[in-house]
XYZ file of C-alpha atoms in Angstrom:
666
model
C 39.766 -43.535 49.863
C 38.737 -39.896 49.372
C 35.028 -39.088 49.368
C 33.671 -38.093 45.968
C 31.536 -34.998 45.419
C 29.442 -33.947 42.435
C 30.516 -30.318 42.901
C 33.527 -28.743 44.579
C 33.595 -25.002 45.208
C 35.754 -22.250 46.643
C 34.446 -18.998 48.095
C 36.252 -15.918 49.320
C 35.573 -12.221 49.853
C 37.929 -9.337 50.665
C 37.103 -9.239 54.362
C 36.568 -12.975 54.706
C 33.786 -12.425 57.222
C 30.305 -12.494 55.728
C 30.189 -12.955 51.935
C 32.499 -15.969 52.091
C 30.246 -18.002 54.356
C 26.956 -16.716 52.934
C 28.066 -17.987 49.518
C 29.073 -21.333 51.063
C 25.647 -21.766 52.658
C 23.799 -20.771 49.475
C 25.821 -23.222 47.346
C 25.205 -26.055 49.812
C 21.446 -25.385 49.867
C 21.279 -25.134 46.067
C 23.181 -28.412 45.677
C 20.880 -30.162 48.161
C 17.814 -28.961 46.230
C 19.285 -30.647 43.136
C 20.174 -33.856 44.917
C 23.905 -33.205 44.442
C 26.771 -33.587 46.868
C 29.083 -30.616 47.330
C 32.150 -29.561 49.289
C 32.843 -25.841 49.668
C 36.280 -24.533 50.590
C 36.215 -21.114 52.266
C 38.946 -18.477 52.177
C 38.133 -16.350 55.225
C 40.137 -14.200 57.578
C 41.117 -17.251 59.621
C 42.584 -18.868 56.520
C 41.470 -21.733 54.314
C 38.845 -23.974 55.895
C 37.317 -27.208 54.602
C 40.252 -27.413 52.198
C 39.787 -29.433 49.015
C 42.179 -32.276 48.329
C 43.590 -33.130 44.923
C 41.579 -36.374 44.938
C 38.324 -34.549 45.695
C 38.959 -32.070 42.897
C 39.814 -34.867 40.457
C 36.652 -36.799 41.338
C 34.238 -33.856 41.024
C 31.991 -33.381 38.036
C 32.363 -29.587 38.037
C 33.793 -26.631 39.952
C 32.263 -23.354 41.148
C 34.558 -20.494 42.171
C 32.759 -17.550 43.791
C 35.505 -15.267 45.001
C 36.845 -11.745 44.889
C 40.298 -12.855 45.976
C 42.846 -15.381 44.820
C 41.707 -18.928 45.700
C 44.396 -20.664 43.607
C 42.056 -21.607 40.775
C 44.939 -23.206 38.867
C 44.213 -26.331 40.956
C 41.055 -26.874 38.938
C 42.769 -27.076 35.537
C 40.860 -29.293 33.138
C 37.587 -29.333 35.124
C 34.293 -27.801 33.892
C 34.074 -24.624 35.924
C 32.429 -21.244 36.447
C 34.284 -18.366 38.071
C 32.390 -15.312 39.318
C 32.475 -12.705 42.066
C 31.360 -13.862 45.496
C 28.253 -11.650 45.440
C 26.902 -13.750 42.562
C 26.538 -16.742 44.901
C 25.010 -15.362 48.088
C 21.402 -16.121 47.074
C 20.285 -19.762 46.756
C 18.647 -19.136 43.381
C 21.746 -17.572 41.804
C 23.994 -20.178 43.456
C 21.865 -22.871 41.857
C 22.279 -21.216 38.472
C 26.059 -21.308 38.930
C 25.927 -25.030 39.731
C 23.778 -25.671 36.649
C 26.167 -23.658 34.499
C 29.206 -25.463 35.901
C 27.713 -28.870 35.065
C 27.338 -27.934 31.403
C 30.445 -25.745 31.090
C 33.273 -26.799 28.819
C 36.460 -27.864 30.541
C 39.379 -25.492 30.028
C 42.627 -27.496 30.135
C 44.843 -24.409 30.104
C 42.730 -22.706 32.770
C 43.585 -19.164 31.858
C 40.265 -18.612 33.586
C 37.000 -20.539 33.380
C 33.733 -19.527 31.817
C 31.347 -17.221 33.660
C 28.270 -19.013 32.432
C 27.093 -21.846 30.257
C 25.985 -19.359 27.602
C 29.474 -17.901 27.557
C 31.206 -21.282 27.532
C 34.752 -20.915 26.320
C 34.959 -17.196 27.126
C 37.618 -16.084 29.595
C 36.930 -14.223 32.794
C 36.685 -10.517 32.067
C 39.847 -8.482 32.534
C 37.945 -6.082 34.761
C 36.952 -8.874 37.135
C 40.541 -10.121 37.207
C 41.767 -6.671 38.250
C 39.069 -6.434 40.897
C 39.934 -9.879 42.259
C 43.641 -8.974 42.504
C 42.790 -5.706 44.259
C 40.473 -7.407 46.740
C 43.138 -10.008 47.534
C 45.346 -7.139 48.672
C 42.541 -5.438 50.577
C 41.596 -8.637 52.424
C 45.141 -9.111 53.700
C 45.499 -5.424 54.548
C 42.306 -5.054 56.588
C 43.494 -7.175 59.505
C 46.542 -4.916 59.903
C 44.275 -1.859 59.796
C 41.921 -3.283 62.410
C 44.654 -4.499 64.776
C 46.810 -1.390 64.442
C 43.935 1.066 64.543
C 42.218 -0.430 67.576
C 45.488 -0.706 69.543
C 46.337 2.881 68.702
C 42.852 3.982 69.755
C 43.122 2.051 73.026
C 46.284 3.969 73.890
C 44.115 7.093 74.107
C 42.205 5.623 77.069
C 45.013 6.915 79.311
C 44.823 10.340 77.722
C 45.088 11.940 74.323
C 48.851 12.485 74.701
C 49.551 9.548 77.027
C 52.105 8.102 74.591
C 54.255 11.259 74.828
C 56.873 10.986 77.596
C 56.967 14.775 77.944
C 53.205 15.073 78.498
C 51.524 15.258 81.888
C 49.252 12.264 81.129
C 52.136 10.002 79.965
C 51.710 6.250 80.527
C 54.356 3.735 79.464
C 51.841 1.013 78.649
C 49.826 3.441 76.518
C 53.057 4.383 74.738
C 53.760 0.725 73.961
C 50.227 0.259 72.616
C 50.735 3.290 70.392
C 54.063 1.914 69.136
C 52.618 -1.528 68.354
C 49.557 -0.028 66.708
C 51.720 2.331 64.683
C 53.886 -0.521 63.408
C 50.784 -2.497 62.349
C 49.274 0.536 60.625
C 52.598 1.215 58.934
C 52.461 -2.228 57.319
C 49.054 -1.475 55.770
C 50.260 -0.200 52.391
C 53.161 -2.675 51.928
C 50.835 -5.611 52.667
C 48.194 -4.216 50.292
C 50.765 -3.880 47.538
C 52.415 -7.254 48.189
C 49.221 -9.275 48.097
C 47.874 -7.562 45.001
C 51.150 -8.613 43.398
C 50.928 -12.126 44.857
C 47.453 -12.591 43.370
C 48.891 -11.838 39.922
C 52.383 -13.331 39.989
C 52.070 -15.759 42.908
C 54.835 -16.114 45.490
C 57.701 -14.572 43.449
C 55.729 -11.305 43.308
C 55.723 -10.820 47.086
C 59.240 -9.340 47.196
C 58.737 -6.559 44.607
C 55.250 -6.031 46.006
C 56.518 -5.294 49.501
C 59.252 -3.031 48.115
C 56.693 -1.117 46.018
C 54.522 -0.645 49.111
C 57.406 0.682 51.183
C 58.347 3.148 48.448
C 54.702 4.245 48.303
C 54.955 5.136 51.998
C 58.324 6.894 51.832
C 58.300 8.457 48.371
C 61.491 9.612 46.628
C 64.004 10.869 49.245
C 65.503 14.251 48.349
C 68.154 16.235 50.202
C 66.563 19.461 51.356
C 69.815 21.395 50.851
C 70.992 20.117 47.452
C 67.614 19.235 45.991
C 69.195 16.010 44.736
C 68.077 12.397 45.202
C 69.589 11.353 48.503
C 69.095 8.102 50.433
C 69.374 10.110 53.635
C 66.829 12.680 52.550
C 63.081 12.866 53.027
C 60.363 12.054 50.535
C 56.673 12.623 50.120
C 54.721 9.384 50.363
C 51.780 8.675 48.120
C 49.817 6.306 50.345
C 47.445 3.477 49.555
C 46.845 4.704 45.998
C 50.559 4.256 45.336
C 50.391 0.848 47.005
C 47.690 -0.228 44.580
C 49.710 0.929 41.573
C 52.848 -0.713 42.961
C 51.058 -3.997 43.576
C 49.788 -4.300 40.025
C 53.158 -3.199 38.672
C 55.017 -5.842 40.692
C 52.619 -8.637 39.714
C 52.769 -7.974 36.004
C 56.551 -7.470 36.066
C 56.852 -11.016 37.425
C 54.649 -12.327 34.608
C 56.900 -10.502 32.139
C 60.049 -11.952 33.687
C 58.563 -15.455 33.565
C 58.282 -15.081 29.802
C 61.755 -13.570 29.505
C 63.385 -16.415 31.467
C 61.149 -19.159 30.058
C 63.855 -20.490 27.740
C 66.446 -20.955 30.459
C 67.357 -24.626 31.171
C 65.137 -26.427 33.672
C 68.085 -27.014 36.004
C 68.177 -23.237 36.577
C 64.617 -23.084 37.957
C 65.920 -22.798 41.490
C 68.178 -19.924 40.467
C 65.255 -18.119 38.876
C 63.090 -18.345 41.986
C 65.707 -17.321 44.542
C 67.875 -14.917 42.545
C 66.716 -13.767 39.111
C 63.052 -12.999 39.893
C 63.603 -11.107 43.166
C 66.625 -9.197 41.841
C 65.279 -7.997 38.508
C 61.684 -7.489 39.663
C 62.798 -5.406 42.663
C 65.105 -3.326 40.464
C 62.466 -2.665 37.794
C 59.592 -2.026 40.199
C 61.732 0.114 42.480
C 62.948 2.351 39.671
C 59.457 2.795 38.251
C 57.933 3.554 41.663
C 60.587 6.154 42.431
C 60.122 7.687 38.980
C 56.368 8.107 39.427
C 56.540 9.235 43.052
C 56.097 12.898 42.154
C 52.963 12.509 39.996
C 51.488 9.920 42.373
C 52.020 12.166 45.399
C 50.282 14.973 43.484
C 47.317 12.701 42.667
C 47.071 11.528 46.276
C 47.167 15.112 47.527
C 44.526 16.145 44.982
C 42.209 13.334 46.089
C 42.525 14.284 49.742
C 41.987 17.929 48.861
C 38.854 16.960 46.947
C 37.421 15.214 49.999
C 38.360 18.150 52.188
C 36.700 20.354 49.593
C 33.506 18.348 50.020
C 33.827 18.993 53.719
C 34.070 22.695 52.962
C 30.786 22.353 51.076
C 29.185 21.255 54.313
C 28.540 18.128 56.321
C 25.463 17.314 54.238
C 27.377 17.033 50.946
C 30.270 15.037 52.413
C 28.035 12.846 54.564
C 25.730 12.111 51.643
C 28.708 10.992 49.539
C 30.072 8.796 52.333
C 26.687 7.283 53.213
C 25.771 6.425 49.636
C 29.179 4.869 48.940
C 29.096 2.733 52.088
C 25.540 1.439 51.575
C 25.271 1.065 47.825
C 26.881 -2.392 47.632
C 27.124 -3.559 51.265
C 30.810 -4.393 51.536
C 31.480 -4.471 47.789
C 34.054 -2.443 45.847
C 32.370 0.959 46.328
C 31.953 0.328 50.045
C 35.589 -0.780 50.285
C 36.742 2.320 48.376
C 35.045 4.539 50.964
C 36.368 2.473 53.854
C 39.959 2.311 52.568
C 39.860 6.069 51.944
C 38.701 6.540 55.523
C 41.497 4.355 56.924
C 44.081 6.156 54.801
C 42.916 9.509 56.097
C 42.868 8.104 59.625
C 46.466 6.961 59.193
C 47.451 10.497 58.227
C 45.418 11.844 61.145
C 47.124 9.637 63.711
C 50.525 10.488 62.247
C 49.761 14.233 62.416
C 48.870 13.980 66.084
C 45.981 14.925 68.319
C 44.763 18.475 68.043
C 45.941 19.080 64.488
C 43.553 19.954 61.689
C 44.534 16.751 59.897
C 43.703 14.700 62.989
C 40.336 16.350 63.453
C 39.329 15.895 59.829
C 40.585 12.293 59.539
C 38.943 11.037 62.725
C 35.700 12.872 61.937
C 35.727 11.334 58.458
C 36.357 7.880 59.963
C 33.436 8.322 62.366
C 31.165 9.123 59.413
C 32.374 6.080 57.458
C 31.943 3.737 60.426
C 28.452 5.052 61.155
C 27.434 4.560 57.529
C 28.707 0.961 57.601
C 26.984 0.133 60.910
C 23.499 1.358 59.969
C 22.307 -1.064 57.179
C 22.259 -4.257 59.285
C 20.676 -2.368 62.180
C 17.921 -1.153 59.820
C 17.009 -4.784 59.139
C 16.926 -5.528 62.887
C 14.602 -2.580 63.549
C 12.367 -3.589 60.647
C 11.952 -7.269 61.604
C 11.142 -6.324 65.212
C 8.702 -3.481 64.481
C 7.126 -5.049 61.407
C 7.502 -8.716 62.330
C 4.369 -9.945 60.527
C 5.593 -8.552 57.227
C 8.703 -10.767 57.208
C 9.259 -14.494 56.896
C 10.627 -16.380 59.887
C 13.932 -16.774 58.059
C 14.193 -13.016 57.497
C 13.208 -12.332 61.104
C 15.968 -14.604 62.421
C 18.525 -13.032 60.070
C 17.484 -9.550 61.168
C 18.003 -10.399 64.834
C 21.506 -11.733 64.087
C 22.214 -8.523 62.182
C 22.041 -6.588 65.451
C 25.310 -8.210 66.464
C 26.834 -7.769 63.012
C 25.841 -4.117 62.851
C 27.159 -3.309 66.322
C 30.521 -4.765 65.281
C 30.771 -2.878 61.955
C 29.924 -5.771 59.608
C 27.767 -4.286 56.848
C 27.368 -7.508 54.844
C 24.562 -8.829 57.055
C 22.109 -6.612 55.172
C 22.932 -8.146 51.783
C 20.270 -10.930 51.781
C 17.565 -8.335 52.395
C 18.808 -6.133 49.570
C 19.177 -8.950 47.038
C 15.496 -9.837 47.446
C 14.383 -6.289 46.598
C 17.236 -4.164 45.279
C 14.678 -1.450 44.635
C 13.751 0.197 46.961
C 15.844 -1.495 49.695
C 19.150 -0.171 48.352
C 17.981 3.479 48.360
C 16.493 2.967 51.839
C 19.857 1.720 53.138
C 21.635 4.637 51.447
C 19.247 7.118 53.091
C 19.757 5.618 56.556
C 23.553 5.494 56.168
C 23.714 9.032 54.804
C 21.709 10.401 57.745
C 24.039 8.682 60.241
C 27.098 9.920 58.342
C 25.863 13.515 58.050
C 24.914 13.701 61.728
C 28.277 12.217 62.787
C 30.016 15.007 60.895
C 27.664 17.670 62.236
C 27.952 16.445 65.835
C 31.732 16.606 65.656
C 32.297 12.925 66.426
C 35.920 11.752 66.241
C 36.710 8.054 65.884
C 40.427 7.156 66.096
C 39.712 3.442 65.485
C 39.102 2.173 61.923
C 36.903 -0.770 62.920
C 35.148 -2.434 65.814
C 31.759 -0.709 65.797
C 30.431 -0.062 69.290
C 33.315 -2.023 70.813
C 35.512 1.074 70.433
C 33.010 3.482 72.017
C 35.361 4.197 74.957
C 37.846 5.900 72.606
C 35.290 7.757 70.458
C 35.023 11.460 71.161
C 31.359 12.515 71.546
C 30.372 8.838 71.681
C 26.772 9.478 72.867
C 26.160 11.770 69.884
C 27.667 9.131 67.579
C 25.277 6.506 68.925
C 22.424 8.992 68.511
C 23.400 9.670 64.892
C 23.459 5.931 64.167
C 20.141 5.436 65.979
C 18.442 8.192 63.969
C 19.715 6.749 60.690
C 18.582 3.281 61.781
C 15.081 4.393 62.802
C 14.474 6.448 59.648
C 15.728 3.644 57.413
C 13.845 1.060 59.468
C 10.540 2.935 59.206
C 10.954 3.225 55.437
C 11.826 -0.484 55.197
C 8.774 -1.474 57.265
C 6.563 0.782 55.136
C 7.839 -0.913 51.997
C 7.371 -4.417 53.424
C 3.865 -3.490 54.641
C 2.962 -2.279 51.152
C 4.421 -5.463 49.661
C 2.600 -7.640 52.218
C -0.724 -5.844 51.666
C -0.376 -6.217 47.922
C 0.401 -9.923 48.318
C -2.612 -10.377 50.611
C -4.928 -8.706 48.117
C -3.477 -10.793 45.313
C -3.988 -13.961 47.351
C -7.580 -12.997 48.164
C -8.230 -12.217 44.518
C -6.692 -15.550 43.540
C -8.913 -17.409 46.002
C -11.973 -15.529 44.770
C -11.046 -16.274 41.165
C -10.529 -19.944 42.000
C -13.921 -20.112 43.730
C -15.640 -18.487 40.759
C -13.814 -20.828 38.396
C -14.871 -23.840 40.450
C -18.493 -22.685 40.438
C -18.363 -22.014 36.708
C -16.737 -25.375 36.098
C -19.407 -27.128 38.122
C -22.117 -25.224 36.317
C -20.527 -25.992 32.983
C -20.283 -29.669 33.806
C -23.904 -29.714 34.928
C -25.050 -28.228 31.641
C -24.172 -31.404 29.706
C -26.025 -34.705 29.492
C -23.871 -36.084 32.316
C -23.808 -33.912 35.400
C -20.787 -33.870 37.730
C -23.213 -34.279 40.639
C -24.223 -37.649 39.166
C -20.664 -39.019 39.059
C -19.665 -40.949 42.186
C -16.000 -41.875 42.625
C -14.191 -43.913 45.245
C -17.221 -46.074 46.034
C -16.902 -49.463 47.731
C -19.503 -52.052 46.708
C -19.531 -55.808 47.270
C -20.971 -56.961 43.943
C -22.912 -56.079 40.811
C -26.306 -56.003 42.471
C -25.072 -53.724 45.260
C -23.685 -51.341 42.633
C -26.985 -51.243 40.739
C -28.927 -50.737 43.965
C -26.650 -47.831 44.925
C -27.139 -46.206 41.515
C -30.932 -46.593 41.862
C -30.909 -44.938 45.264
C -28.726 -42.044 44.073
C -31.013 -41.568 41.035
C -34.009 -41.022 43.311
C -31.981 -38.640 45.521
C -31.016 -36.641 42.431
C -34.631 -36.459 41.206
C -33.903 -38.539 38.104
C -36.262 -41.354 39.118
C -39.189 -41.673 41.519
C -38.911 -45.270 42.752
C -35.527 -46.852 43.489
C -36.936 -50.390 43.793
C -38.622 -50.191 40.384
C -35.471 -48.779 38.807
C -33.330 -51.469 40.427
C -35.666 -54.145 39.061
C -35.321 -52.657 35.560
C -31.506 -52.894 35.824
C -31.661 -56.541 36.944
C -34.114 -57.388 34.141
C -31.581 -56.137 31.584
C -28.715 -58.036 33.229
C -30.780 -61.216 33.032
C -30.846 -60.840 29.241
C -27.033 -60.734 29.116
C -24.192 -59.086 31.013
C -23.466 -55.429 30.362
C -19.852 -55.840 31.496
C -17.460 -54.766 28.756
C -13.631 -54.795 28.713
C -10.845 -53.215 30.798
C -13.072 -52.672 33.831
C -16.053 -50.915 32.186
C -19.770 -51.795 32.377
C -22.734 -50.026 30.751
C -25.932 -51.206 32.517
C -29.157 -49.611 31.295
C -32.656 -49.448 32.637
C -35.893 -48.616 30.751
C -38.584 -47.714 33.237
C -41.534 -45.378 33.668
C -40.058 -44.302 37.003
C -37.327 -42.406 35.132
C -38.408 -38.820 34.491
C -35.903 -37.945 31.735
C -33.046 -39.743 30.010
C -29.850 -39.450 32.053
C -26.428 -41.040 32.563
C -24.923 -41.802 35.949
C -21.363 -42.937 36.672
C -20.015 -44.989 39.560
C -16.306 -45.723 40.039
C -15.306 -48.439 42.451
C -12.142 -47.972 44.485
C -11.484 -51.732 44.714
C -13.235 -53.147 41.637
C -16.408 -55.268 41.382
C -15.158 -58.803 40.819
C -18.555 -60.526 40.589
C -19.642 -58.582 37.480
C -19.183 -60.758 34.422
C -17.094 -59.011 31.745
C -15.809 -59.917 28.279
C -12.159 -60.060 29.423
C -12.947 -61.317 32.965
C -11.427 -58.160 34.508
C -13.234 -56.639 37.533
C -15.493 -53.690 36.812
C -13.987 -50.385 37.889
C -16.212 -47.870 36.115
C -19.970 -48.226 35.691
C -21.608 -45.933 33.117
C -25.352 -46.424 33.746
C -28.060 -45.329 31.267
C -31.459 -44.379 32.728
C -34.208 -43.940 30.119
C -38.008 -43.515 30.340
C -39.837 -46.501 28.788
C -41.424 -44.172 26.235
C -37.934 -43.389 24.807
C -36.783 -46.997 24.613
C -36.363 -46.952 20.852
C -34.953 -43.431 20.485
C -32.876 -41.791 23.242
C -32.001 -45.169 24.704
C -30.409 -46.503 21.559
C -28.666 -43.229 20.681
C -27.027 -42.901 24.095
C -26.104 -46.579 24.252
C -24.544 -46.450 20.791
C -22.386 -43.427 21.606
C -21.214 -44.816 24.956
C -20.399 -48.197 23.411
C -18.466 -46.475 20.599
C -16.538 -44.350 23.107
C -15.476 -47.487 25.000
C -13.762 -48.805 21.880
C -11.382 -45.798 22.108
C -8.321 -46.694 24.195
C -7.582 -43.011 24.909
C -11.089 -42.460 26.269
C -10.894 -45.527 28.517
C -7.494 -44.465 29.854
C -8.650 -40.892 30.497
C -11.730 -41.978 32.474
C -9.758 -44.523 34.503
C -6.947 -42.072 35.323
C -9.071 -39.506 37.184
C -11.459 -39.412 40.109
C -12.559 -35.852 39.403
C -16.363 -35.954 38.784
C -16.261 -32.798 36.650
C -13.470 -34.207 34.470
C -15.284 -37.529 33.974
C -18.559 -35.751 33.173
C -16.761 -33.608 30.616
C -15.125 -36.631 28.954
C -18.459 -38.461 28.540
C -20.394 -35.358 27.476
C -17.874 -34.750 24.692
C -18.655 -38.228 23.353
C -22.417 -37.811 23.709
C -22.507 -34.421 21.992
């Protein structure tokens, strides 16, 4: 029998490295805080882990989807659910809010998309977030091809810049094979991007037109150079990853259109639709459209590259500032990915152009700047938690140490928890550090032919020591600023804590003074006392009266108490007794209170319950007919009030008890 969970969840981010598992951990902690059971399915780069079964989904009370990629949410049809971007679930507090919202969300049987929050119950996921999720599904599948192909291509340069060229003096056959393999992997970048954007929209049938759209984006519209006519044997101008994005969305939505067009076909033709009609018509439509727009798309792609090169012409500071800010502003989010994908696209062109060309120099220099900007944020946190250790919690310190590894391997997301706690000014600090590293990488003429890997690819980086220096400078500057901020925050918190303690001390003194201003003083209320019997209680009160300066002779006062008890018990009901003594040893009329922790069983009471609270009246003999009777009357009246009795019995705070009795004696 399948185990039942209160909540089931699915998380996934474009890279499948950090956000995915940070969201999983936050959701699990938030569920534990609420006493709920949860199972979180992760969609990382290694595939689906901790996969949810149909029985587990059916048995869950609600569903949380925190993903920027397709996690097959149609499985959750009919379940109360929230669906948001993965960044909305990486903090425990926000993850808890998602769980709360999911538990009160309305189920959506059709599951077009689920609600984003309980307040928006019934509203569909925004179209903008849908587009972003489809795009990130493509990016997540593409990145592994970029990393594998780029690193293998870069490794081929270890034998020499032209070691793949059989006519060059530094030729090496193994290096040539690495270059070939890397080139094939890099060549699949755009088709995979396009195909998996399409797959996110139109599911499996959209893969075929998606791949075709991506290939056309690489090749462009072939034209015969002699005739100027469309010619399958001619050459075209590709329009890169931008064209792949357009082609992916086009292919996905064409499949959705065809599903509606063929919806009325008999059910026995479903197999024909999947294997013949969808691939044929979608490929035809998408192919024709992609070829038709190849000219304008190539122009747009060229204009974008020219714009970036134009920024370069404006100087390393302008270009580096743009790169640094984009890479650090959202720590692996859409803006960061836009900068990174642009860098990999330019690197692809650079590697295709060949070593020594202007395109190669610009593309690899640009890639070095992007990589540096992505490496710096997590390293800033490491520097800060080491240098300013006392200003950080132990949890933050441990996370900062781990970030050293993440930063060195080009994983920016490790800095996210630090930024989410204080978006301002941590985000600007990260942007400053990244921008410095990016600007210096450009100025130092660093060339990075690998799109990922961090310091693991240092052997193939040209001017590697200067690149490390650029990153170190950005890290130190950002780290110093971060420590300064945390020191200011810590100092402010310390002062606030000291002020709070001082205020509490003053309040306690004032409260004690206030309680001592009434007829019953807090200093004359004794709680948690253990006494054997009535006489021991009266003796204790007599002794404390002398200690407090209320009476002069404890033996005389004790005798006065016993004399009154001999006339008739002063035990009342529900554990209360009001003994009173009239004696010349008492200096001024006063009330003392004694609360027994175990009860005084030997004291005779009206309801035979043991005495818990003794309210003793001490009056000078000269006031026997005045103050004595007035006080006794008010205390006796108060004891007829059930609320008063309950309030006195419920607390052992002397000041609170004194206040309760003084209010009745006023």
